[in-house]
Short mmCIF file of C-alpha atoms and ligand atoms in Angstrom, two decimals:
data_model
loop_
_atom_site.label_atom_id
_atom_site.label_comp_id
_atom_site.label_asym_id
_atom_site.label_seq_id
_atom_site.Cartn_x
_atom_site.Cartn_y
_atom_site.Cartn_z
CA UNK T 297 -115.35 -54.40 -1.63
CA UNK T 298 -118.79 -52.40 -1.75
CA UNK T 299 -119.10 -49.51 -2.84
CA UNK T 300 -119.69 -47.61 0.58
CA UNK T 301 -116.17 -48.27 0.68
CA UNK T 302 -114.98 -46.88 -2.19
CA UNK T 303 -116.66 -43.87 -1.76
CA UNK T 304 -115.35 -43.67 2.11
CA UNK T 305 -111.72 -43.84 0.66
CA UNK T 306 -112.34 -41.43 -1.86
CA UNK T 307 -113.84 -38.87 0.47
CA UNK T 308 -111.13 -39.86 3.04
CA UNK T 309 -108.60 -38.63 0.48
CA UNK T 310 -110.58 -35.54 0.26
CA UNK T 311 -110.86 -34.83 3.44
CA UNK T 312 -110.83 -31.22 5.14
CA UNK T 313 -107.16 -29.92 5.17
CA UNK T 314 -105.69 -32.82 3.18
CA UNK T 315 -104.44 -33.67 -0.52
CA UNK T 316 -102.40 -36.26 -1.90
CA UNK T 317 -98.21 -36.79 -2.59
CA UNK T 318 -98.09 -38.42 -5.84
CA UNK T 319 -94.62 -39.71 -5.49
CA UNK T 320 -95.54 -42.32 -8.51
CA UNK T 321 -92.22 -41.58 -10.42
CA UNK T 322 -91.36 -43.74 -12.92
CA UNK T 323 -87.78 -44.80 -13.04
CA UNK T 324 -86.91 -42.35 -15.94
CA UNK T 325 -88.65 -39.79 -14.48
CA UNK T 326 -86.97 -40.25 -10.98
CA UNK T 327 -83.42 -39.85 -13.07
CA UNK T 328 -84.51 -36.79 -13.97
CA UNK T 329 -85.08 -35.51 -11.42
CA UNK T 330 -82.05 -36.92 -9.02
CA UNK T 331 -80.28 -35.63 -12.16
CA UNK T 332 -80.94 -32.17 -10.85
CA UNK T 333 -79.37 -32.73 -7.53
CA UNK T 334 -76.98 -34.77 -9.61
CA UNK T 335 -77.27 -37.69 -7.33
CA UNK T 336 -77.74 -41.39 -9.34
CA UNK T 337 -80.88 -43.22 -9.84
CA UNK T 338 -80.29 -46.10 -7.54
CA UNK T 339 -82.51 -48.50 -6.09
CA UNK T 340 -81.14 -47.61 -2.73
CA UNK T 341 -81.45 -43.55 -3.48
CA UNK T 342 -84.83 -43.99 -4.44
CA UNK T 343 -85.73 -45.57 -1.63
CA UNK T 344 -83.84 -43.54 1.03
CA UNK T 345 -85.54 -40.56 -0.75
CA UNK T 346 -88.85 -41.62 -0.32
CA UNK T 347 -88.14 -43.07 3.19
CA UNK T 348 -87.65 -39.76 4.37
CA UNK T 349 -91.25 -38.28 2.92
CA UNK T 350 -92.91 -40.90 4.34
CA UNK T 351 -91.62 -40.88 7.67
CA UNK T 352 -91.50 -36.72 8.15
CA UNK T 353 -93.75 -36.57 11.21
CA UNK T 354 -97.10 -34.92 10.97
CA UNK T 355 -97.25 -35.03 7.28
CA UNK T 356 -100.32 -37.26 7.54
CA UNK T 357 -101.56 -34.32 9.57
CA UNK T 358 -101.65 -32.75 5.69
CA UNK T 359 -101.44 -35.56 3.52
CA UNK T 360 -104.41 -38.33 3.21
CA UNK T 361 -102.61 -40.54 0.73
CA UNK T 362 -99.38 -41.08 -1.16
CA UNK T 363 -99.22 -42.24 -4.77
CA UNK T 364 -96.80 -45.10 -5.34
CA UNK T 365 -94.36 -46.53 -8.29
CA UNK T 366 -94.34 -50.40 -8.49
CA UNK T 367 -91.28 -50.64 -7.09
CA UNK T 368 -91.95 -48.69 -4.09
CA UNK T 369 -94.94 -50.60 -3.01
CA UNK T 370 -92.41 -53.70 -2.89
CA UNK T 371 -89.74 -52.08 -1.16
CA UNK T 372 -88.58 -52.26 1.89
CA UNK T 373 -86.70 -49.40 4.17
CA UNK T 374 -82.88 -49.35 5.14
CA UNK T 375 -84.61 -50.57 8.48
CA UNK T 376 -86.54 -53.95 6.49
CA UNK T 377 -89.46 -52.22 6.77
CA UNK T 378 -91.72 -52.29 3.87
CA UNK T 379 -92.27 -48.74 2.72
CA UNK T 380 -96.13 -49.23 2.13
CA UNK T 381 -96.27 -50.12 6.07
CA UNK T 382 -94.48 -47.01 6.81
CA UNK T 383 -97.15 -45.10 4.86
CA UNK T 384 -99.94 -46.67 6.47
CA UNK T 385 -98.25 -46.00 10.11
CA UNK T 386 -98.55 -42.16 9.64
CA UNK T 387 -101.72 -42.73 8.74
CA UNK T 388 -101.45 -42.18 4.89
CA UNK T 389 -103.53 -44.30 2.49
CA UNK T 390 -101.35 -45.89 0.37
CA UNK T 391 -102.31 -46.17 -3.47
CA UNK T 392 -100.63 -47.53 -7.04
CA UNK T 393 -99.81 -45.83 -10.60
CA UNK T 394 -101.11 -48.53 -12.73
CA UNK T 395 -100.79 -47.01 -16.09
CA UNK T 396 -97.78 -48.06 -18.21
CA UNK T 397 -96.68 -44.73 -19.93
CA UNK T 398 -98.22 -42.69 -22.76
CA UNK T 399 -96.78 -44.18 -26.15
CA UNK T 400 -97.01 -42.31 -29.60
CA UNK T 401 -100.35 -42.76 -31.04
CA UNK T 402 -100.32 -44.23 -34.53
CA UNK T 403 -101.95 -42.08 -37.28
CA UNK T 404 -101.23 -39.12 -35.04
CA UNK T 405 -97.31 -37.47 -35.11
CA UNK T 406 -97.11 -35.75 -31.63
CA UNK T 407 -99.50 -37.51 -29.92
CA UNK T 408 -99.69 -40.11 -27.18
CA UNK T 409 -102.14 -42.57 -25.75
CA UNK T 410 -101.82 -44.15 -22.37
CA UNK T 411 -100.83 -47.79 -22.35
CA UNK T 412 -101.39 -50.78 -19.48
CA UNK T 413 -105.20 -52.39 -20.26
CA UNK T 414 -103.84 -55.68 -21.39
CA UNK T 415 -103.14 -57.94 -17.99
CA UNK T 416 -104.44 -54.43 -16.12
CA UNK T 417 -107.16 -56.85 -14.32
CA UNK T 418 -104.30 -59.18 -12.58
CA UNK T 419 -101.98 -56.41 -11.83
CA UNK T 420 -104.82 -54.36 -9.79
CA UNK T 421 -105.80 -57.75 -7.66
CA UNK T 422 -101.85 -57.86 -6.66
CA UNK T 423 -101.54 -54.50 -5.73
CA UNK T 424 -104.73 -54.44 -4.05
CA UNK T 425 -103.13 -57.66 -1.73
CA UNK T 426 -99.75 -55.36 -1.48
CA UNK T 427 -102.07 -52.70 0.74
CA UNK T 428 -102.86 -50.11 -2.22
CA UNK T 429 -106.19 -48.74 -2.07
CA UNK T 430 -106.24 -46.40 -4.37
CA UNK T 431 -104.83 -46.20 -8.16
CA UNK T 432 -103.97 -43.61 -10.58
CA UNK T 433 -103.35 -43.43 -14.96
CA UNK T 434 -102.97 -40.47 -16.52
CA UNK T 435 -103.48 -39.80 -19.99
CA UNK T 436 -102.08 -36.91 -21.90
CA UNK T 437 -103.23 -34.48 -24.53
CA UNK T 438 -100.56 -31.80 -25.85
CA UNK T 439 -102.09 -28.89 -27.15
CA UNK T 440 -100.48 -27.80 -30.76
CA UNK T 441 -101.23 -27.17 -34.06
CA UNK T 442 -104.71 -29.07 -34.73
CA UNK T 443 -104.32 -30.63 -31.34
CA UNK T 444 -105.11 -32.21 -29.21
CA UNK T 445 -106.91 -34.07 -32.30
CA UNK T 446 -110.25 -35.94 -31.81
CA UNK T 447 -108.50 -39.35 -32.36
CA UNK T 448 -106.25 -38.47 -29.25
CA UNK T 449 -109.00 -37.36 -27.09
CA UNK T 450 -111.38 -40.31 -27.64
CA UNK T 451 -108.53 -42.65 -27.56
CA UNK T 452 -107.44 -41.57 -23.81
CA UNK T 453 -110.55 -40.62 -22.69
CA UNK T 454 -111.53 -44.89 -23.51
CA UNK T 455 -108.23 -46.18 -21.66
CA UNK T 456 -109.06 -43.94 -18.85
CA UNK T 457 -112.82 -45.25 -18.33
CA UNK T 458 -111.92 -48.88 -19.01
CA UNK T 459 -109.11 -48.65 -16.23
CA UNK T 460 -111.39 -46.76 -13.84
CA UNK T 461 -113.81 -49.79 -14.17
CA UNK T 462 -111.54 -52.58 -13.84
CA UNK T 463 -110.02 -50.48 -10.67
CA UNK T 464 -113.52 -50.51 -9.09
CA UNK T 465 -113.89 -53.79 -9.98
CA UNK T 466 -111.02 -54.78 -7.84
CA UNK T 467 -111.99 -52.45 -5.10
CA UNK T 468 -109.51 -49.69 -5.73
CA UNK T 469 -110.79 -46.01 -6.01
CA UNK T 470 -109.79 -45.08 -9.74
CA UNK T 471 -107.89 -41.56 -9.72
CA UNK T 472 -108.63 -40.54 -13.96
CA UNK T 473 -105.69 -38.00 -14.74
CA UNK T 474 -106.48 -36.31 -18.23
CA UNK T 475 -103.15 -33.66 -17.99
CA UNK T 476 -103.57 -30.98 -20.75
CA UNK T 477 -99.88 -29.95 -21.20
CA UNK T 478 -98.81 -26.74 -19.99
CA UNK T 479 -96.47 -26.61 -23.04
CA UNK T 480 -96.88 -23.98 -25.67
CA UNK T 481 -97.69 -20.46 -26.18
CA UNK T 482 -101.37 -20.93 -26.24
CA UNK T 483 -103.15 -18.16 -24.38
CA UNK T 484 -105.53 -19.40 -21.34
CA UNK T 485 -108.90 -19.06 -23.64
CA UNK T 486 -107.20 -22.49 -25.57
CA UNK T 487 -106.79 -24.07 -22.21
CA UNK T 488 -109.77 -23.49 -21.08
CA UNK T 489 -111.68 -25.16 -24.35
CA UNK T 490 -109.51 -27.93 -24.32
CA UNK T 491 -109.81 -28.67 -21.05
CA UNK T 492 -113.50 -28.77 -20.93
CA UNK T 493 -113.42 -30.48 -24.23
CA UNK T 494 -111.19 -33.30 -22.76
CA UNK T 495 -113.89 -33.71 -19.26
CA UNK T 496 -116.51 -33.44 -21.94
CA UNK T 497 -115.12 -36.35 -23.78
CA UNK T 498 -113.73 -38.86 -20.50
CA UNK T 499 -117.14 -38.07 -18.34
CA UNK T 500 -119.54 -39.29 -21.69
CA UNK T 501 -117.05 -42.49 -21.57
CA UNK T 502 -116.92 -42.92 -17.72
CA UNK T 503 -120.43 -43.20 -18.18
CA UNK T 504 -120.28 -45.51 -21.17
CA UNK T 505 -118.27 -48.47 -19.07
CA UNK T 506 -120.30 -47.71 -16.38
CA UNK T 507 -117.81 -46.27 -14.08
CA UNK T 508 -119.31 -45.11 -10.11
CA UNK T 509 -118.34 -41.82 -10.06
CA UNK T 510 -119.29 -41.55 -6.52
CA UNK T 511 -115.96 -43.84 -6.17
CA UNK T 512 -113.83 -42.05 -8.49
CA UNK T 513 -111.48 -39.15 -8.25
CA UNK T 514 -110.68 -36.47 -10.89
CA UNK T 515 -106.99 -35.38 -11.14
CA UNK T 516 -106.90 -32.47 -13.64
CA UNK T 517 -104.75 -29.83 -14.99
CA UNK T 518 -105.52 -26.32 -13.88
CA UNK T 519 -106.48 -23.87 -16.66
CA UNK T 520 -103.73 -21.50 -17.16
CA UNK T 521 -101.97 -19.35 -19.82
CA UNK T 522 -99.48 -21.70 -21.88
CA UNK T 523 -95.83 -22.23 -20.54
CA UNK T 524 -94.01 -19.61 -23.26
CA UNK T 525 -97.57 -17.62 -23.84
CA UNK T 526 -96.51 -14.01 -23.49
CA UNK T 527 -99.44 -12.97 -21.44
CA UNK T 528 -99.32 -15.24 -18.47
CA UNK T 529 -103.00 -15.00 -16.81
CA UNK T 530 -103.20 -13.82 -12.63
CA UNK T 531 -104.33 -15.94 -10.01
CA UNK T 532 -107.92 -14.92 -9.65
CA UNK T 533 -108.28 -15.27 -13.93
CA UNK T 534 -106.84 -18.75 -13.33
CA UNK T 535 -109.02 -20.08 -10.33
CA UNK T 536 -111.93 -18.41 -11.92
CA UNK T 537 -111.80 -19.80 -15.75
CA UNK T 538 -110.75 -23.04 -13.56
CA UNK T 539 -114.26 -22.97 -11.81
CA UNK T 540 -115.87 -22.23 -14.82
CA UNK T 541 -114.74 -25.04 -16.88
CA UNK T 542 -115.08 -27.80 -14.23
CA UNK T 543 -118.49 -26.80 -13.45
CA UNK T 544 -119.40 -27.27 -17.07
CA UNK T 545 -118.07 -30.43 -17.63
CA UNK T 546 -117.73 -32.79 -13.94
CA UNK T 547 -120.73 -34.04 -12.22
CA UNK T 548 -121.59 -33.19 -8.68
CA UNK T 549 -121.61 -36.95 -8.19
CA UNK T 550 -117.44 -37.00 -8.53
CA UNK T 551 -116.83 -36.06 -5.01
CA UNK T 552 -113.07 -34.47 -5.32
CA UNK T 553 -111.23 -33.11 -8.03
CA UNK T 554 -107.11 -33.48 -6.76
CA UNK T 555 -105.09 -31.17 -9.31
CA UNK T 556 -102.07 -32.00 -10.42
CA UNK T 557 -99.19 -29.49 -10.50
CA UNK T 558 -97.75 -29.92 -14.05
CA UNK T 559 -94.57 -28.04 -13.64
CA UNK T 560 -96.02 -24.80 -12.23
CA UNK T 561 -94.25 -22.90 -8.93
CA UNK T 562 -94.79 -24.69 -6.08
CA UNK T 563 -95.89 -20.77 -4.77
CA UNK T 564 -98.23 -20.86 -8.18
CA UNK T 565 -99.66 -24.10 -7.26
CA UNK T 566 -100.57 -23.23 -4.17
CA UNK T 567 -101.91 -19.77 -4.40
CA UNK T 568 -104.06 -20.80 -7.69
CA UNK T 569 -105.71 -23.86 -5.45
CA UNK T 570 -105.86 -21.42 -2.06
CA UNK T 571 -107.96 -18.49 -4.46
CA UNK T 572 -110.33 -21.46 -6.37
CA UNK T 573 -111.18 -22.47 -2.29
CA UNK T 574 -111.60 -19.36 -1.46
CA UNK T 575 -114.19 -18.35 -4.50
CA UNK T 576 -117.47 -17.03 -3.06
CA UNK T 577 -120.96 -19.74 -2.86
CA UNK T 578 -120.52 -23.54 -2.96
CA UNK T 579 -119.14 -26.07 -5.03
CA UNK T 580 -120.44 -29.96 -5.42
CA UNK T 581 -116.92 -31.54 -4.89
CA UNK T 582 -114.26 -30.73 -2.56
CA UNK T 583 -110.88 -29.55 -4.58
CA UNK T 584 -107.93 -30.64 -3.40
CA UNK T 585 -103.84 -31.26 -4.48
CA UNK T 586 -102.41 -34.62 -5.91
CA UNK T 587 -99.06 -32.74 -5.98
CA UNK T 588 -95.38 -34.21 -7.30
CA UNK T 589 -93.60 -31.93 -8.26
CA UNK T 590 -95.10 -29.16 -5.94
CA UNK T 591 -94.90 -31.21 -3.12
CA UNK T 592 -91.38 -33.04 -3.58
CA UNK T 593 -89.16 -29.88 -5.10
CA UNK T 594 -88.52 -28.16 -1.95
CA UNK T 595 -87.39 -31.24 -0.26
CA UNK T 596 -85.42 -32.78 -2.67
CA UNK T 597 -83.25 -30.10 -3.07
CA UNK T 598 -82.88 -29.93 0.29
CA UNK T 599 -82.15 -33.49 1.13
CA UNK T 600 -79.70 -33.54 -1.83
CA UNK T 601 -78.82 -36.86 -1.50
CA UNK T 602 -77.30 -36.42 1.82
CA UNK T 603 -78.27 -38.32 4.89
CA UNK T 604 -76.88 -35.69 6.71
CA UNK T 605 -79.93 -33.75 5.50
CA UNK T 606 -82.87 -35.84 6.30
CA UNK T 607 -83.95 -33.34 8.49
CA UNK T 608 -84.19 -30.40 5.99
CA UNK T 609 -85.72 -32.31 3.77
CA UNK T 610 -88.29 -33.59 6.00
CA UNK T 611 -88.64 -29.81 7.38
CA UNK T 612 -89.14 -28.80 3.71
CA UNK T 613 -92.18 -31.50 3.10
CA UNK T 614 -93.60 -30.34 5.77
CA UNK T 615 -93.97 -27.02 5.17
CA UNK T 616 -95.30 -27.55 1.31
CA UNK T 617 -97.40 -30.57 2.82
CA UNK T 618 -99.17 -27.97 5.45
CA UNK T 619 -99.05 -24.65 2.85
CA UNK T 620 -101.25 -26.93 0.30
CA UNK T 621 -103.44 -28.43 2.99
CA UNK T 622 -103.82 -24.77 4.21
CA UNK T 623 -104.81 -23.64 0.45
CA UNK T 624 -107.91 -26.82 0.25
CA UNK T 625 -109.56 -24.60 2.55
CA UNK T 626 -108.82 -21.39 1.44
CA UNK T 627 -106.73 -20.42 4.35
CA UNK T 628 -103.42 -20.10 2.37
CA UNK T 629 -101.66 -17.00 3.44
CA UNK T 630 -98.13 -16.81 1.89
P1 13P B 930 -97.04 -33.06 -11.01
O1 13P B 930 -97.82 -32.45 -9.86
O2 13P B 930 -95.57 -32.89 -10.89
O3 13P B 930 -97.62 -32.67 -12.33
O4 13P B 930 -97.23 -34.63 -10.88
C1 13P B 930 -98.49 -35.13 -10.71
C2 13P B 930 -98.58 -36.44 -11.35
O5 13P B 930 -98.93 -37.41 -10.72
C3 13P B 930 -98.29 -36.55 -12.79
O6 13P B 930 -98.79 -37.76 -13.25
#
């Protein structure tokens, strides 16, 4: 693959009105959260579930790609349809989580680096022949006493830039997701320098493994006030110290920056993307949503586990689909 075509599929997923569905759950992680519907984590309830996102009609209207599990890009619909195929058909680029979990980091109590390098190469020429053209690994950094330490930041910031080369390498668009915990009762100042710290640190080692970052995406936490800080900072403090940090530490050459949600409102989410877009003079990369649990609360508590309520469900995507596509433009209005 050239590179013109990595950086068409990473502006595609970019584009004007349009963010991503990371529906990359991991099978504990999918238990957890049929657990709150208190429906069981079955191979066939996973894949009814995300049957119905995929097929809600005009969610590709909002959505330019969908983040998949392993399992999902094998699957196949009720119907025999693979699910990947279904993706594609509404016009959805399809793309892979290839990272293999964060694991405790030895030397460092509390703290995790991302595993999956070994075999990594292999893995990313099968998905790319299973349709993905896109891939996403997401390192973590928790924010505590004396953390995140250097040790942890180095150490993810190296698995991220090494996996973002071997994904060009194979012709996949490498999403890097460095996720500063929201965890904590940090105020928003500690977010902020941690955050920028973290960019700092992958950018200088995206560069290092010579990484294109005109055919990578940046999927960051937002900078906010810790989860249990008692001062929790507005929206404008949040889009604005947001701004401010990115613009110190990503390079205009990165031409989207996707945010995750990281267990914020979906109404949060939203409103903190739809002020940042709406932020006075003009910015080098085009900010946009690579949404899970913002995207996929609404509609699995509607859905419930019930075919009966395929439609709600799909009603419910919709309308956090088209909200967040609203907000990349700045023409959110709740
Ligand atoms: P959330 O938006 O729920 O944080 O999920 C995004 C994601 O892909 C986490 O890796």
């Amino acid at each position: 693959m050239s590179s013109a075509a990595l950086a068409d599929t990473a502006k595609a997923l970019v584009a004007d009105g349009k963010g991503i569905l990371a529906a990359d759950e991991s099978s504990p992680t999918i238990k957890k959260r049929f657990d709150s519907i208190k429906i069981a984590s079955t191979e066939e309830n996973r894949r009814d579930y995300r049957d119905m996102l995929f097929t809600t009609r005009d969610a590709g209207k909002y959505i330019s790609g969908v983040i998949l599990y392993d399992e999902t890009l094998r699957q196949k619909a009720a119907d025999g349809t693979p699910l990947v195929k279904k993706v594609v058909k509404a016009g959805m680029i399809p793309g892979i989580k290839v990272d293999m979990g964060a694991k405790p980091l030895a030397g460092h109590p509390g703290e995790t680096v991302t595993e999956g390098l070994d075999g990594l190469r292999a893995r990313l020429e099968e998905y790319a022949d299973l349709g993905a053209r896109f891939t996403k690994w997401r390192g973590v950094y928790r924010i505590g006493d004396a953390m995140p330490s250097p040790g942890c930041v180095t150490a993810n910031a190296h698995a991220l830039a090494r996996y973002a080369a071997l994904a060009q390498e194979a012709g996949l668009v490498p999403i890097v997701e460095p996720e500063v915990l929201m965890d904590g009762d940090h105020d928003i100042d500690v977010c902020e320098e941690v955050t920028e710290e973290v960019l700092r640190s992958l950018f200088s080692e995206l560069v290092l493994q010579n990484v294109w970052l005109e055919g990578t995406l940046l999927k960051p936490n937002m900078v906010i006030s810790g989860q249990d800080c008692p001062h929790q900072a507005g929206v404008q403090e949040v889009a604005e110290r947001t701004l401010r940090c990115l613009k110190r530490a990503v390079p205009a050459a990165v031409p989207g920056i996707v945010f995750l949600s990281g267990g914020q409102s979906d109404q949060l989410a939203t409103e903190h993307l739809n002020a940042m877009n709406k932020q006075p003079g003009t910015l080098p990369w085009k900010l946009s949503f690579s949404y899970g649990r913002a995207l996929q609360a609404a509609p699995l508590k509607a859905w419930a586990g019930k075919p009966a309520n395929l439609d709600k469900g799909q009603a419910a995507f919709l309308k956090r689909a088209r909200d967040n596509g609203a907000a990349t433009t700045g023409s959110y209005a709740a």
